[in-house]
Amino acid sequence: GQQLNQSPQSMFIQEGEDVSMNCTSSSIFNTWLWYKQEPGEGPVLLIALYKAGELTSNGRLTAQFGITRKDSFLNISASIPSDVGIYFCAGQLGNAGNMLTFGGGTRLMVKP
Amino acid sequence: DAEITQSPRHKITETGRQVTLACHQTWNHNNMFWYRQDLGHGLRLIHYSYGVQDTNKGEVSDGYSVSRSNTEDLPLTLESAASSQTSVYFCASSQRKGMKDGYTFGSGTRLTVV
């Protein structure tokens, strides 16, 4: 099936550093979503993007819908220990109805 | 408040046994999904439903079945549990059309097959 290439797979950073992760695909997506999964819990929606070029923030998080509609990135500024978790991108293809395609996840570890 | 609940949170079962994992949502969402999460594989779709009496296979459906007799519930059944089905299982739901709010996920069921 369709795949989203998410990178990096894991990051180990110092508290206070900025973080950037991205997802790319060879297919065009209508919607991009970013989720965070904390240990022992299900993914929770962080940011949703609906238009090419859209830039949306949620606190220290900023995500962008790529102009080509084939990619998206998520930035976290001034990381804190509670940012630890797995971040997933997800996209909705134009012909996929109500189906999301998920990236493989970025595992973020923050050293205090 | 609306929610999506999975039960049990943890289960250990023996190889060959039939196991059913429950998923119940009070969002009145038409769409429901089952995923499994394994290290190195991210989230993989098992089965999904777009409404009552509708069920569809996902990319890893072998050995699993679902039924949708009402809007609120989509139980996942492992017909004959195998060690390869040891995983964390997530249920999700979404509104009928569009992706305004994406999927809402349950907290997961950790299944161990011994």
mmCIF file of C-alpha atoms in Angstrom:
data_model
loop_
_atom_site.group_PDB
_atom_site.id
_atom_site.type_symbol
_atom_site.label_atom_id
_atom_site.label_comp_id
_atom_site.label_asym_id
_atom_site.label_seq_id
_atom_site.Cartn_x
_atom_site.Cartn_y
_atom_site.Cartn_z
ATOM 1 C CA GLY A 1 0.000 0.000 0.000
ATOM 2 C CA GLN A 2 0.884 3.644 0.130
ATOM 3 C CA GLN A 3 3.725 4.528 2.436
ATOM 4 C CA LEU A 4 4.835 7.596 4.248
ATOM 5 C CA ASN A 5 8.557 7.848 4.856
ATOM 6 C CA GLN A 6 9.053 9.442 8.240
ATOM 7 C CA SER A 7 12.452 10.550 9.491
ATOM 8 C CA PRO A 8 14.352 10.370 11.616
ATOM 9 C CA GLN A 9 13.308 7.097 13.226
ATOM 10 C CA SER A 10 14.603 8.245 16.582
ATOM 11 C CA MET A 11 16.163 11.300 18.191
ATOM 12 C CA PHE A 12 17.955 11.727 21.504
ATOM 13 C CA ILE A 13 18.283 15.394 22.329
ATOM 14 C CA GLN A 14 19.119 17.696 25.198
ATOM 15 C CA GLU A 15 16.365 19.608 26.949
ATOM 16 C CA GLY A 16 15.983 23.054 25.393
ATOM 17 C CA GLU A 17 16.982 22.004 21.898
ATOM 18 C CA ASP A 18 14.727 22.408 18.887
ATOM 19 C CA VAL A 19 13.497 19.306 17.063
ATOM 20 C CA SER A 20 12.519 18.770 13.464
ATOM 21 C CA MET A 21 10.997 15.711 11.839
ATOM 22 C CA ASN A 22 9.363 15.162 8.481
ATOM 23 C CA CYS A 23 7.317 12.873 6.312
ATOM 24 C CA THR A 24 7.569 12.413 2.575
ATOM 25 C CA SER A 25 5.687 10.418 0.003
ATOM 26 C CA SER A 26 5.546 9.906 -3.729
ATOM 27 C CA SER A 27 1.767 10.449 -3.553
ATOM 28 C CA ILE A 28 -0.268 13.624 -3.139
ATOM 29 C CA PHE A 29 -2.190 13.992 0.127
ATOM 30 C CA ASN A 30 -5.248 16.131 0.855
ATOM 31 C CA THR A 31 -4.722 16.257 4.602
ATOM 32 C CA TRP A 32 -1.718 15.893 6.876
ATOM 33 C CA LEU A 33 -2.001 15.113 10.563
ATOM 34 C CA TRP A 34 0.568 14.842 13.333
ATOM 35 C CA TYR A 35 0.023 12.615 16.368
ATOM 36 C CA LYS A 36 1.937 12.054 19.598
ATOM 37 C CA GLN A 37 1.927 8.751 21.444
ATOM 38 C CA GLU A 38 3.051 8.655 25.056
ATOM 39 C CA PRO A 39 4.126 5.392 26.688
ATOM 40 C CA GLY A 40 1.183 3.097 27.397
ATOM 41 C CA GLU A 41 -1.325 5.275 25.565
ATOM 42 C CA GLY A 42 -2.844 5.647 22.127
ATOM 43 C CA PRO A 43 -1.799 8.388 19.688
ATOM 44 C CA VAL A 44 -3.313 11.806 20.295
ATOM 45 C CA LEU A 45 -3.849 14.382 17.560
ATOM 46 C CA LEU A 46 -1.524 17.391 17.785
ATOM 47 C CA ILE A 47 -2.016 19.314 14.565
ATOM 48 C CA ALA A 48 -4.109 18.915 11.408
ATOM 49 C CA LEU A 49 -3.268 20.580 8.080
ATOM 50 C CA TYR A 50 -5.709 20.906 5.199
ATOM 51 C CA LYS A 51 -4.144 23.133 2.523
ATOM 52 C CA ALA A 52 -0.855 23.112 0.653
ATOM 53 C CA GLY A 53 1.515 25.610 2.223
ATOM 54 C CA GLU A 54 -0.482 25.815 5.453
ATOM 55 C CA LEU A 55 1.586 26.512 8.550
ATOM 56 C CA THR A 56 -0.070 25.795 11.885
ATOM 57 C CA SER A 57 1.172 26.102 15.454
ATOM 58 C CA ASN A 58 0.071 24.481 18.684
ATOM 59 C CA GLY A 59 2.115 25.939 21.510
ATOM 60 C CA ARG A 60 5.757 25.038 20.909
ATOM 61 C CA LEU A 61 4.787 22.813 17.987
ATOM 62 C CA THR A 62 4.664 24.019 14.389
ATOM 63 C CA ALA A 63 3.722 21.922 11.375
ATOM 64 C CA GLN A 64 3.598 22.683 7.675
ATOM 65 C CA PHE A 65 1.778 21.124 4.742
ATOM 66 C CA GLY A 66 4.280 21.006 1.882
ATOM 67 C CA ILE A 67 3.620 23.002 -1.263
ATOM 68 C CA THR A 68 3.869 19.884 -3.405
ATOM 69 C CA ARG A 69 1.343 18.136 -1.073
ATOM 70 C CA LYS A 70 3.780 15.232 -0.844
ATOM 71 C CA ASP A 71 5.424 16.160 2.427
ATOM 72 C CA SER A 72 4.988 17.704 5.841
ATOM 73 C CA PHE A 73 7.234 18.626 8.736
ATOM 74 C CA LEU A 74 6.828 19.072 12.460
ATOM 75 C CA ASN A 75 9.046 21.302 14.563
ATOM 76 C CA ILE A 76 9.201 21.378 18.351
ATOM 77 C CA SER A 77 10.923 24.377 19.870
ATOM 78 C CA ALA A 78 12.718 24.429 23.215
ATOM 79 C CA SER A 79 12.072 20.766 23.996
ATOM 80 C CA ILE A 80 11.155 19.685 27.532
ATOM 81 C CA PRO A 81 11.179 16.211 29.143
ATOM 82 C CA SER A 82 7.418 15.756 28.666
ATOM 83 C CA ASP A 83 7.911 15.933 24.885
ATOM 84 C CA VAL A 84 9.154 12.347 25.096
ATOM 85 C CA GLY A 85 7.110 9.952 22.985
ATOM 86 C CA ILE A 86 6.565 8.686 19.473
ATOM 87 C CA TYR A 87 5.421 11.194 16.884
ATOM 88 C CA PHE A 88 3.460 9.936 13.887
ATOM 89 C CA CYS A 89 2.584 11.689 10.690
ATOM 90 C CA ALA A 90 -0.561 10.614 8.868
ATOM 91 C CA GLY A 91 -1.958 11.582 5.518
ATOM 92 C CA GLN A 92 -5.239 11.262 3.713
ATOM 93 C CA LEU A 93 -4.943 10.452 0.032
ATOM 94 C CA GLY A 94 -7.338 12.137 -2.370
ATOM 95 C CA ASN A 95 -9.070 8.904 -3.279
ATOM 96 C CA ALA A 96 -8.841 7.227 0.118
ATOM 97 C CA GLY A 97 -12.188 8.277 1.527
ATOM 98 C CA ASN A 98 -11.880 8.175 5.295
ATOM 99 C CA MET A 99 -8.610 6.265 5.418
ATOM 100 C CA LEU A 100 -5.361 7.578 6.862
ATOM 101 C CA THR A 101 -1.895 6.346 5.958
ATOM 102 C CA PHE A 102 0.588 6.475 8.844
ATOM 103 C CA GLY A 103 4.313 7.047 8.876
ATOM 104 C CA GLY A 104 6.575 4.738 10.820
ATOM 105 C CA GLY A 105 6.993 7.159 13.713
ATOM 106 C CA THR A 106 9.820 9.201 15.241
ATOM 107 C CA ARG A 107 10.805 8.209 18.752
ATOM 108 C CA LEU A 108 11.886 11.315 20.680
ATOM 109 C CA MET A 109 13.949 11.088 23.833
ATOM 110 C CA VAL A 110 14.825 14.217 25.814
ATOM 111 C CA LYS A 111 17.688 14.347 28.286
ATOM 112 C CA PRO A 112 17.047 16.741 31.169
ATOM 113 C CA ASP B 1 -17.616 13.374 27.655
ATOM 114 C CA ALA B 2 -17.404 11.165 24.602
ATOM 115 C CA GLU B 3 -14.689 8.547 24.670
ATOM 116 C CA ILE B 4 -13.318 5.421 23.060
ATOM 117 C CA THR B 5 -12.611 2.531 25.414
ATOM 118 C CA GLN B 6 -10.651 -0.636 24.852
ATOM 119 C CA SER B 7 -10.775 -3.686 27.057
ATOM 120 C CA PRO B 8 -8.951 -5.446 28.471
ATOM 121 C CA ARG B 9 -5.826 -3.278 28.776
ATOM 122 C CA HIS B 10 -3.641 -6.358 29.128
ATOM 123 C CA LYS B 11 -4.266 -9.982 28.255
ATOM 124 C CA ILE B 12 -2.214 -13.146 28.228
ATOM 125 C CA THR B 13 -3.574 -16.089 26.299
ATOM 126 C CA GLU B 14 -2.394 -19.449 25.061
ATOM 127 C CA THR B 15 -1.634 -20.418 21.491
ATOM 128 C CA GLY B 16 -4.716 -21.721 19.715
ATOM 129 C CA ARG B 17 -7.292 -20.011 21.896
ATOM 130 C CA GLN B 18 -9.912 -17.655 20.534
ATOM 131 C CA VAL B 19 -9.557 -14.133 21.902
ATOM 132 C CA THR B 20 -11.821 -11.115 21.529
ATOM 133 C CA LEU B 21 -10.685 -7.556 22.158
ATOM 134 C CA ALA B 22 -13.391 -4.999 22.787
ATOM 135 C CA CYS B 23 -13.659 -1.461 21.446
ATOM 136 C CA HIS B 24 -16.511 0.848 22.446
ATOM 137 C CA GLN B 25 -16.920 4.479 21.400
ATOM 138 C CA THR B 26 -19.484 7.052 22.421
ATOM 139 C CA TRP B 27 -18.554 9.642 19.772
ATOM 140 C CA ASN B 28 -21.296 8.342 17.467
ATOM 141 C CA HIS B 29 -18.612 7.911 14.829
ATOM 142 C CA ASN B 30 -19.449 5.848 11.782
ATOM 143 C CA ASN B 31 -15.864 4.829 11.016
ATOM 144 C CA MET B 32 -13.930 2.442 13.239
ATOM 145 C CA PHE B 33 -10.507 0.904 12.765
ATOM 146 C CA TRP B 34 -8.233 -1.701 14.344
ATOM 147 C CA TYR B 35 -4.436 -1.377 14.221
ATOM 148 C CA ARG B 36 -1.595 -3.355 15.642
ATOM 149 C CA GLN B 37 1.663 -1.731 16.696
ATOM 150 C CA ASP B 38 4.937 -3.597 16.694
ATOM 151 C CA LEU B 39 8.466 -2.332 17.073
ATOM 152 C CA GLY B 40 9.836 -1.444 13.676
ATOM 153 C CA HIS B 41 6.459 -1.599 11.933
ATOM 154 C CA GLY B 42 4.564 1.434 13.177
ATOM 155 C CA LEU B 43 0.781 1.159 12.973
ATOM 156 C CA ARG B 44 -0.605 -1.509 10.669
ATOM 157 C CA LEU B 45 -4.267 -1.667 9.733
ATOM 158 C CA ILE B 46 -6.047 -4.936 10.516
ATOM 159 C CA HIS B 47 -9.735 -4.297 9.778
ATOM 160 C CA TYR B 48 -12.018 -1.320 9.467
ATOM 161 C CA SER B 49 -15.724 -0.489 9.261
ATOM 162 C CA TYR B 50 -17.552 2.478 7.763
ATOM 163 C CA GLY B 51 -20.865 1.683 9.430
ATOM 164 C CA VAL B 52 -23.172 -0.960 10.831
ATOM 165 C CA GLN B 53 -22.860 -4.277 8.987
ATOM 166 C CA ASP B 54 -19.874 -2.959 7.011
ATOM 167 C CA THR B 55 -16.440 -4.557 7.523
ATOM 168 C CA ASN B 56 -13.291 -4.454 5.402
ATOM 169 C CA LYS B 57 -9.864 -6.091 5.499
ATOM 170 C CA GLY B 58 -6.742 -4.082 6.072
ATOM 171 C CA GLU B 59 -3.142 -4.916 5.218
ATOM 172 C CA VAL B 60 -2.642 -7.525 7.993
ATOM 173 C CA SER B 61 -6.075 -9.128 8.343
ATOM 174 C CA ASP B 62 -5.105 -12.825 8.250
ATOM 175 C CA GLY B 63 -6.126 -14.556 11.493
ATOM 176 C CA TYR B 64 -8.411 -11.707 12.581
ATOM 177 C CA SER B 65 -12.102 -10.941 12.165
ATOM 178 C CA VAL B 66 -14.464 -8.133 13.150
ATOM 179 C CA SER B 67 -18.200 -7.601 13.251
ATOM 180 C CA ARG B 68 -20.199 -4.372 13.431
ATOM 181 C CA SER B 69 -23.684 -4.898 14.806
ATOM 182 C CA ASN B 70 -24.103 -1.366 16.157
ATOM 183 C CA THR B 71 -22.449 2.047 15.851
ATOM 184 C CA GLU B 72 -20.642 1.940 19.179
ATOM 185 C CA ASP B 73 -18.743 -1.367 19.052
ATOM 186 C CA LEU B 74 -16.185 -3.076 16.831
ATOM 187 C CA PRO B 75 -14.849 -6.192 18.573
ATOM 188 C CA LEU B 76 -11.695 -7.775 17.155
ATOM 189 C CA THR B 77 -11.489 -11.573 17.285
ATOM 190 C CA LEU B 78 -8.351 -13.658 16.943
ATOM 191 C CA GLU B 79 -9.739 -16.990 15.754
ATOM 192 C CA SER B 80 -6.795 -19.087 16.900
ATOM 193 C CA ALA B 81 -4.162 -17.016 18.655
ATOM 194 C CA ALA B 82 -0.570 -17.373 17.463
ATOM 195 C CA SER B 83 2.666 -16.079 18.989
ATOM 196 C CA SER B 84 3.062 -13.778 15.977
ATOM 197 C CA GLN B 85 -0.068 -11.971 17.160
ATOM 198 C CA THR B 86 1.637 -10.809 20.340
ATOM 199 C CA SER B 87 1.346 -7.050 19.938
ATOM 200 C CA VAL B 88 -0.293 -3.868 21.134
ATOM 201 C CA TYR B 89 -3.689 -3.351 19.536
ATOM 202 C CA PHE B 90 -5.308 0.037 19.030
ATOM 203 C CA CYS B 91 -8.858 0.843 18.108
ATOM 204 C CA ALA B 92 -9.697 4.182 16.500
ATOM 205 C CA SER B 93 -12.796 5.970 15.280
ATOM 206 C CA SER B 94 -13.577 8.959 13.088
ATOM 207 C CA GLN B 95 -16.536 10.934 11.848
ATOM 208 C CA ARG B 96 -18.407 9.892 8.723
ATOM 209 C CA LYS B 97 -16.783 12.233 6.253
ATOM 210 C CA GLY B 98 -13.647 14.262 6.094
ATOM 211 C CA MET B 99 -10.606 14.396 8.312
ATOM 212 C CA LYS B 100 -11.349 17.512 10.346
ATOM 213 C CA ASP B 101 -10.428 15.795 13.608
ATOM 214 C CA GLY B 102 -8.538 12.800 12.268
ATOM 215 C CA TYR B 103 -8.870 9.566 14.199
ATOM 216 C CA THR B 104 -9.510 9.273 17.924
ATOM 217 C CA PHE B 105 -7.571 6.363 19.398
ATOM 218 C CA GLY B 106 -8.234 4.152 22.385
ATOM 219 C CA SER B 107 -5.535 3.491 24.976
ATOM 220 C CA GLY B 108 -4.647 0.109 23.533
ATOM 221 C CA THR B 109 -4.684 -3.551 24.544
ATOM 222 C CA ARG B 110 -1.402 -5.323 25.107
ATOM 223 C CA LEU B 111 -1.848 -8.953 24.059
ATOM 224 C CA THR B 112 0.679 -11.663 24.800
ATOM 225 C CA VAL B 113 0.257 -15.103 23.248
ATOM 226 C CA VAL B 114 2.259 -17.809 25.013
#
